[in-house]
Coordinates of C-alpha atoms in Angstrom, one line a residue:
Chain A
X1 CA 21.3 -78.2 -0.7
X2 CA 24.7 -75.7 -1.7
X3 CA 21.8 -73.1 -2.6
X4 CA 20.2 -73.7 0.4
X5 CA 23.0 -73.8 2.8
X6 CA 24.4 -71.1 1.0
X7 CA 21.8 -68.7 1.8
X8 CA 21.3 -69.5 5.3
X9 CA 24.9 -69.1 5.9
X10 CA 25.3 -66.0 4.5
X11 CA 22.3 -64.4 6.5
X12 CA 23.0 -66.1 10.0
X13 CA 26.6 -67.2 10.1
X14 CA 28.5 -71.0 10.6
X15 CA 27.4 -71.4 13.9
X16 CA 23.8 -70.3 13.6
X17 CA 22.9 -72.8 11.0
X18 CA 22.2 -76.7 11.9
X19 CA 22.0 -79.2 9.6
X20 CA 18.6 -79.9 10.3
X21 CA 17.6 -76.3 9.3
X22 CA 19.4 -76.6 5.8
X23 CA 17.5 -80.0 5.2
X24 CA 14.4 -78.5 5.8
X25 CA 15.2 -75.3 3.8
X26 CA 16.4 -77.8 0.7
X27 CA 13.5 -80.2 1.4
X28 CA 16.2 -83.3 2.2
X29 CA 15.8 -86.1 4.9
X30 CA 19.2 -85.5 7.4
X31 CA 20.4 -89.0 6.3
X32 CA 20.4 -87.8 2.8
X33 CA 22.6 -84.7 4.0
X34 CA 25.4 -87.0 5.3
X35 CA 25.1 -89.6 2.7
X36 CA 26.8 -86.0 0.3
X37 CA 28.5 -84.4 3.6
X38 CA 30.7 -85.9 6.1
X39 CA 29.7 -82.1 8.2
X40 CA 28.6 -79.2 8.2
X41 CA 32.5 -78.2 7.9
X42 CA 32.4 -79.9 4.2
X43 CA 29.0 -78.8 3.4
X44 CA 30.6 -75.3 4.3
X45 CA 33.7 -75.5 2.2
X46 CA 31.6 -77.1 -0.9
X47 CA 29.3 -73.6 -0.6
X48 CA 32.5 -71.3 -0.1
X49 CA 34.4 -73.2 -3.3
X50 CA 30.9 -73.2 -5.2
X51 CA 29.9 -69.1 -4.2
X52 CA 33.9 -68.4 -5.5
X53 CA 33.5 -70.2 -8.9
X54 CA 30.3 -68.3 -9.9
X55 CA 31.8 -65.5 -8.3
X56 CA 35.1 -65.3 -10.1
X57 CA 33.8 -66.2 -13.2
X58 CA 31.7 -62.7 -12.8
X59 CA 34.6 -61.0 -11.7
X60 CA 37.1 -62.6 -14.9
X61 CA 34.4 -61.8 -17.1
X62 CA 34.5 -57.9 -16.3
X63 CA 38.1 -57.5 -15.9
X64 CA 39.3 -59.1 -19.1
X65 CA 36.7 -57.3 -21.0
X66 CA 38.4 -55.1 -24.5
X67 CA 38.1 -51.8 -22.4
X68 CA 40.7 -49.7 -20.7
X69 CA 42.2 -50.9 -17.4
X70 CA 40.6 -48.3 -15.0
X71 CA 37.0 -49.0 -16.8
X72 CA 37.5 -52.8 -16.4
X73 CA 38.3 -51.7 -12.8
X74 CA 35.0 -49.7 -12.0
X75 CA 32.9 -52.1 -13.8
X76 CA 34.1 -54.8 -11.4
X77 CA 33.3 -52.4 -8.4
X78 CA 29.9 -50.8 -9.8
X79 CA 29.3 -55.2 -10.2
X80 CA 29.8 -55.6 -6.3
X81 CA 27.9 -52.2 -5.7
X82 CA 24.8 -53.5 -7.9
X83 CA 24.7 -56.8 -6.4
X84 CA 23.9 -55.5 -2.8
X85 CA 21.4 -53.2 -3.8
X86 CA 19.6 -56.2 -5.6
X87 CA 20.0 -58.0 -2.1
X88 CA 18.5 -54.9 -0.4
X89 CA 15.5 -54.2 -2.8
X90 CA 15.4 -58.4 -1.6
X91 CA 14.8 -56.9 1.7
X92 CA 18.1 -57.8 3.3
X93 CA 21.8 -57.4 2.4
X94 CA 23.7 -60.1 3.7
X95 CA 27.0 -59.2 2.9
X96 CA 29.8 -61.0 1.7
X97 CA 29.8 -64.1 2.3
X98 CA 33.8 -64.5 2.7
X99 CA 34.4 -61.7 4.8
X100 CA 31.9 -62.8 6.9
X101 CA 33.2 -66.1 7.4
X102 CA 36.8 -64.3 8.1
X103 CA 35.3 -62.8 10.3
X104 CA 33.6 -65.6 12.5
X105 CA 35.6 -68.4 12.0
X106 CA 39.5 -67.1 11.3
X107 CA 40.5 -67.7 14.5
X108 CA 38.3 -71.5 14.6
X109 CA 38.1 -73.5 11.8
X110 CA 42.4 -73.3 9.8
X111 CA 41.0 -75.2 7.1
X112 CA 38.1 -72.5 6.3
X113 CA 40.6 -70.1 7.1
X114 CA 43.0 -71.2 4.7
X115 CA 40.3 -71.4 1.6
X116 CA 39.0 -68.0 2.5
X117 CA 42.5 -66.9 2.5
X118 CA 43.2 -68.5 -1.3
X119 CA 40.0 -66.8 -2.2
X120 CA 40.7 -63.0 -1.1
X121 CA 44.7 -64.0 -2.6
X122 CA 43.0 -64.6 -6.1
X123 CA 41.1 -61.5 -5.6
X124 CA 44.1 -59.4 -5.1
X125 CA 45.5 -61.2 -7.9
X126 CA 42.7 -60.7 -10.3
X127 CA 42.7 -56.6 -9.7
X128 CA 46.3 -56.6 -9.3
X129 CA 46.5 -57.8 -13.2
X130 CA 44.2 -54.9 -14.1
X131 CA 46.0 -52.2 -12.0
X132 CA 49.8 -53.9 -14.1
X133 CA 48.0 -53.2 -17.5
X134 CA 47.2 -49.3 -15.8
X135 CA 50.4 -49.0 -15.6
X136 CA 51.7 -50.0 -19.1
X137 CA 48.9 -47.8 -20.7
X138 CA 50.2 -44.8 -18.7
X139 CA 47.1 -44.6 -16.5
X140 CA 48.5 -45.1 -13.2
X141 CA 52.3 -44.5 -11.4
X142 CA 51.8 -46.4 -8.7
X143 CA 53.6 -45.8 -5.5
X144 CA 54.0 -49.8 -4.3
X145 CA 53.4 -53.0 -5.8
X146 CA 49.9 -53.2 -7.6
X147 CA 49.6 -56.3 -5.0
X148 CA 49.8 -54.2 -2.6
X149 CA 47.6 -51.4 -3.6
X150 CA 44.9 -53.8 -5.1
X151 CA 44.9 -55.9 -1.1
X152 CA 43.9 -51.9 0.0
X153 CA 41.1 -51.8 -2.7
X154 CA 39.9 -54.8 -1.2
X155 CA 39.8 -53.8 2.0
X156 CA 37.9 -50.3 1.6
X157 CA 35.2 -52.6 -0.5
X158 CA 35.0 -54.8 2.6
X159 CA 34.9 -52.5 5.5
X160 CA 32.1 -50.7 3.2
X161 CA 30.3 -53.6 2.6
X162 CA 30.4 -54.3 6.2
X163 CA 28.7 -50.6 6.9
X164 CA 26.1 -51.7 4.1
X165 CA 25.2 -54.6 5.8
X166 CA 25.2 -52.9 9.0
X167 CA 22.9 -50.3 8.1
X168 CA 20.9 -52.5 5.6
X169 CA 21.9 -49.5 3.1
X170 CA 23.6 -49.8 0.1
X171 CA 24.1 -46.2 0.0
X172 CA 27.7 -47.3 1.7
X173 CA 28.9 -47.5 -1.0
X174 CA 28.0 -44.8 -3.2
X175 CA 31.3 -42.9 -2.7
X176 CA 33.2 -46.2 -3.3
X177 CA 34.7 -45.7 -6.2
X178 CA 35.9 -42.3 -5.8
X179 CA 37.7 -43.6 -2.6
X180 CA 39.7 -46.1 -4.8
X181 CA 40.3 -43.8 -7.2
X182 CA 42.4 -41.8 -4.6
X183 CA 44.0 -45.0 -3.3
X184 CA 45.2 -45.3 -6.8
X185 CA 46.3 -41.9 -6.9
Chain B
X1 CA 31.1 -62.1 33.8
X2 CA 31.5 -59.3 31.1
X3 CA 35.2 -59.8 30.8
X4 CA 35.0 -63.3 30.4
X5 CA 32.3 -62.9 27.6
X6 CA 34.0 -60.0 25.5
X7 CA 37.1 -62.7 25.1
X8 CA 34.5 -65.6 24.1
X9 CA 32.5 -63.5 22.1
X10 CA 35.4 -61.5 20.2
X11 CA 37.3 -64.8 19.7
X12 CA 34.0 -67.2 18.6
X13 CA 31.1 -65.4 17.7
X14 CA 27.7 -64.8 19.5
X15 CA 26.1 -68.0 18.9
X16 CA 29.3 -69.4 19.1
X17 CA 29.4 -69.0 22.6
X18 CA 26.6 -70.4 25.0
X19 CA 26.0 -69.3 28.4
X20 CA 27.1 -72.2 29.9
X21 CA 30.9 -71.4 28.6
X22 CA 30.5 -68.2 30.0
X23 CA 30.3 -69.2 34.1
X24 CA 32.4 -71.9 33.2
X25 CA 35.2 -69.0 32.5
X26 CA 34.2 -66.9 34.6
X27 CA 33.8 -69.4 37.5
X28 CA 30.2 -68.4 38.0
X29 CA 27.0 -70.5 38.5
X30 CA 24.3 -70.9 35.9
X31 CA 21.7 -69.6 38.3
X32 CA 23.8 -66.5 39.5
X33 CA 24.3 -65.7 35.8
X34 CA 20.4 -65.2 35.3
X35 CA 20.6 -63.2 38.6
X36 CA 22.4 -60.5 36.8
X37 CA 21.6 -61.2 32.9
X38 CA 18.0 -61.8 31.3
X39 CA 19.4 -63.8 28.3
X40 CA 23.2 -63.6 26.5
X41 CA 21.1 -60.6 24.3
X42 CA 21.2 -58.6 27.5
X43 CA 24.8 -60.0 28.9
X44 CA 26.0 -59.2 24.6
X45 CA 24.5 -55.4 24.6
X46 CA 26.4 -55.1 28.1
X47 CA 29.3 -56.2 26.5
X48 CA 29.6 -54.3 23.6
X49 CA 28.6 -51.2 25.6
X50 CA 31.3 -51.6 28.2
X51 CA 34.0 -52.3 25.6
X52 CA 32.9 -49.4 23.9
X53 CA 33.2 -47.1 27.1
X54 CA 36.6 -48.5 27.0
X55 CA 37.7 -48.1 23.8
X56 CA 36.2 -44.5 23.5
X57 CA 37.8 -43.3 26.5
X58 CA 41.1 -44.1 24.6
X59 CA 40.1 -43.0 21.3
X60 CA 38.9 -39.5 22.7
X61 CA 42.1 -39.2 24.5
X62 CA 44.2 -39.5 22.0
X63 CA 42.1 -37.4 19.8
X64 CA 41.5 -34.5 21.8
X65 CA 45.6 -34.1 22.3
X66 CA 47.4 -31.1 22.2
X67 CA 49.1 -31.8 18.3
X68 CA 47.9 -30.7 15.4
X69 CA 45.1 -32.9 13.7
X70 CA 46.9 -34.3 11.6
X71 CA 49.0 -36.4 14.3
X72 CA 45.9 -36.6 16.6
X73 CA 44.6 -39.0 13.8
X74 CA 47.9 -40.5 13.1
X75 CA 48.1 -41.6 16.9
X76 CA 44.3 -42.5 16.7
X77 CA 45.4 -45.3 14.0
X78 CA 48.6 -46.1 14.6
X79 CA 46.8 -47.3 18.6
X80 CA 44.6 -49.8 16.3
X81 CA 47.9 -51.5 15.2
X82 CA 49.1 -51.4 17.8
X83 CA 46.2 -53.5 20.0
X84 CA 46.4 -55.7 16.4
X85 CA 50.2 -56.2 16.9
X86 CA 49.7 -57.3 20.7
X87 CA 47.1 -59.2 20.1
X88 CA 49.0 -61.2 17.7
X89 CA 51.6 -61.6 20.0
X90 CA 48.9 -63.0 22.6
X91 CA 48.0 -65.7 19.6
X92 CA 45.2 -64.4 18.1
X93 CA 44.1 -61.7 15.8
X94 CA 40.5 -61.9 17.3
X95 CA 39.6 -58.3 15.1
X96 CA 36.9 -55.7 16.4
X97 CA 34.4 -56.7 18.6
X98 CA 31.7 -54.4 16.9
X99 CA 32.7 -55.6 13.4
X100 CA 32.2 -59.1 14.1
X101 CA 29.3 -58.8 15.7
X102 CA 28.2 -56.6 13.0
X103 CA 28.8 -58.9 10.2
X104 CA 26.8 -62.1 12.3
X105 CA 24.0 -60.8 13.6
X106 CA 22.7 -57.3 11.2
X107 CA 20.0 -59.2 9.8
X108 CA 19.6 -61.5 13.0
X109 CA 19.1 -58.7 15.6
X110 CA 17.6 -55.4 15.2
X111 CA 18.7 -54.2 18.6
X112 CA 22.2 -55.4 18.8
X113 CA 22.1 -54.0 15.8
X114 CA 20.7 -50.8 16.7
X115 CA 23.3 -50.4 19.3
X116 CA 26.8 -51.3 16.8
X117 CA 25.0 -48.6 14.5
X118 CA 25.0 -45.8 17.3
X119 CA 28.9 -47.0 18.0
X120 CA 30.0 -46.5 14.7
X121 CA 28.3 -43.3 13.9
X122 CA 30.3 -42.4 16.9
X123 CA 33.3 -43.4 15.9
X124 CA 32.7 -41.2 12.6
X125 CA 32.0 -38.5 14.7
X126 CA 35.0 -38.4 16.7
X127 CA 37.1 -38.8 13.7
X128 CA 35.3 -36.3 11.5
X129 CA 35.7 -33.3 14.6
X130 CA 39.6 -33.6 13.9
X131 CA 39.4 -33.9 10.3
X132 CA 37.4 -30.4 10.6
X133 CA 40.1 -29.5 12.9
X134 CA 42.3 -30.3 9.9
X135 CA 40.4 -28.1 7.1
X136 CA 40.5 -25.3 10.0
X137 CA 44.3 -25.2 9.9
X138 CA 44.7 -25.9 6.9
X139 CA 46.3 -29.0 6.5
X140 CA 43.4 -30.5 4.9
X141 CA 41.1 -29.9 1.4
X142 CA 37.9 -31.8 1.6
X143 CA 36.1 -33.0 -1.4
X144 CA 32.8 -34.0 0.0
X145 CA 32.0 -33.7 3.9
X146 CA 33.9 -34.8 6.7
X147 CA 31.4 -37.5 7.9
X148 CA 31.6 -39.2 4.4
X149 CA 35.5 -39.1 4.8
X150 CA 35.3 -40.2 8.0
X151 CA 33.3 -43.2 7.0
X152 CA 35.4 -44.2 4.2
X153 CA 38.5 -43.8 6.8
X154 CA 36.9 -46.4 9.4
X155 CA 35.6 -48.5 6.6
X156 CA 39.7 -48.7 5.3
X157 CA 40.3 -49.8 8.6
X158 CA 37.6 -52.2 9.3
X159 CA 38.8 -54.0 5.9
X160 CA 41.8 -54.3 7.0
X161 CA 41.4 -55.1 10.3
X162 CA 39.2 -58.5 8.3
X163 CA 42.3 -59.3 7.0
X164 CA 44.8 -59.1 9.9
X165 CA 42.6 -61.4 11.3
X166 CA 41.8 -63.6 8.4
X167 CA 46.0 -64.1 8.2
X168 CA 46.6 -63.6 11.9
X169 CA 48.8 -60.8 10.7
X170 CA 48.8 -57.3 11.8
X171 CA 51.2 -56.7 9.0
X172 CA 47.6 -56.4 7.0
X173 CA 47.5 -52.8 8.5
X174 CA 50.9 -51.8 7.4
X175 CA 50.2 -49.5 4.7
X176 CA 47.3 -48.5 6.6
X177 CA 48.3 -44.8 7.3
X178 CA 49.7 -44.4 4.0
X179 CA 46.1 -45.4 2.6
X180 CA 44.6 -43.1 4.6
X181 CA 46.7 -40.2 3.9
X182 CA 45.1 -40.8 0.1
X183 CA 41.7 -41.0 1.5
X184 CA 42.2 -37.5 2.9
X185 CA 43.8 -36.1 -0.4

């Protein structure tokens, strides 16, 4: 049903998914659904908190791999940049499912809000790490705080994954990473 | 009508808004409301394309200024976080119209689509004149073409606009400049 909902979500939004459409996607009677979900707000939060896990665990695996910091950085980006053109050769790339949920429901749901906001923190956290051990090995001088600078990685990766999803193209982001390569600069 | 629908739509989402909710703000009867819109499709496309007259209009002001390019651009994104900052101060950080509706409905519509496609190649357009301006005087050295850089600019912004609204916090774009300057180099 988390698959399920999941995928729906991701393609068509919090709004323009009914309960009734993720039963019949997951092949569950409703009263099923709300004998494991009190809403489609929990059902919604269980797929967000279940997408992160895998997610992060993708995204711990690359950056604490043996190799150099700015290596362990592109990996994690080339990961992101491979992943939508999977979804396009799928037919369709959907994007990312927490900026699109920032997107629709930021200013709606606070309690969505704050667990998207705890998920893009440990994001910045996670890169931020990688760009502190750049610094110790001498391969960056940053100008701010690596919290900083890894929040502005983030956001170029989103606003081009927005433009990927817009033009179902994943070509987006094919000068991705030498734009954060000059934000690190 | 189309007022009261750009503030529902940019604050909730297309199918978060039904047509209903729309006379209801705008103090208009159901019936009167299929007198002068087909479906919310039509009354959404009319939206978008009136806020974009809107926003051009300002966008090619400022960037068609007497100052060198450099500023020209400056001013172009320093107005961004500016709208951002007062619209914070209003409440809510309700983000770009065309990004939100680009992130719901890309796979859902193909002409809504079609149409936030056309605004944003626009957008790149107007921003990658001045940045020619710039390599004309001399105050810029491009690596690949303008367009690309102009891309990678609005998709900067775009991720951080996500986030000023995600934290209903224009302080999201306050490195923005900076970040772009680093783009450019």
């Amino acid at each position: 049903m988390l698959d399920a909902a999941c995928g729906l979500i991701r393609d068509r939004g919090y709004a323009g998914v009914g309960v009734a459409e993720v039963c019949a996607v997951a092949d569950v009677r409703k009263g099923s659904f709300y004998h494991y979900f009190e809403s489609k707000q929990v059902l919604t939060r269980e797929v967000i908190q279940e997408h992160w896990q895998t997610q992060r665990a993708r995204w711990v695996a690359v950056l604490s791999g043996g190799g150099p910091p700015m290596e362990r950085l592109e990996a994690l980006f080339a990961m992101q940049v491979q992943d939508l053109r999977a979804e396009q050769a799928d037919g369709a790339i959907n994007g990312c499912l927490f900026a699109n949920l920032s997107l629709e429901l930021s200013t709606q749901d606070a309690t969505i809000r704050a667990d998207l906001e705890s998920i893009f923190d440990e994001q910045a956290a996670l890169v931020a790490a990688v760009l502190d051990d750049a610094v110790v090995d001498g391969s960056l001088t940053p100008d701010g705080s690596s919290g900083e600078l890894a929040a502005a990685m983030l956001a170029q990766l989103e606003g081009a994954v927005l433009f990927a999803k817009l033009r179902n193209d994943a070509a987006a982001l094919d000068g991705l990473w030498g734009q954060l390569v000059r934000l690190m600069r």
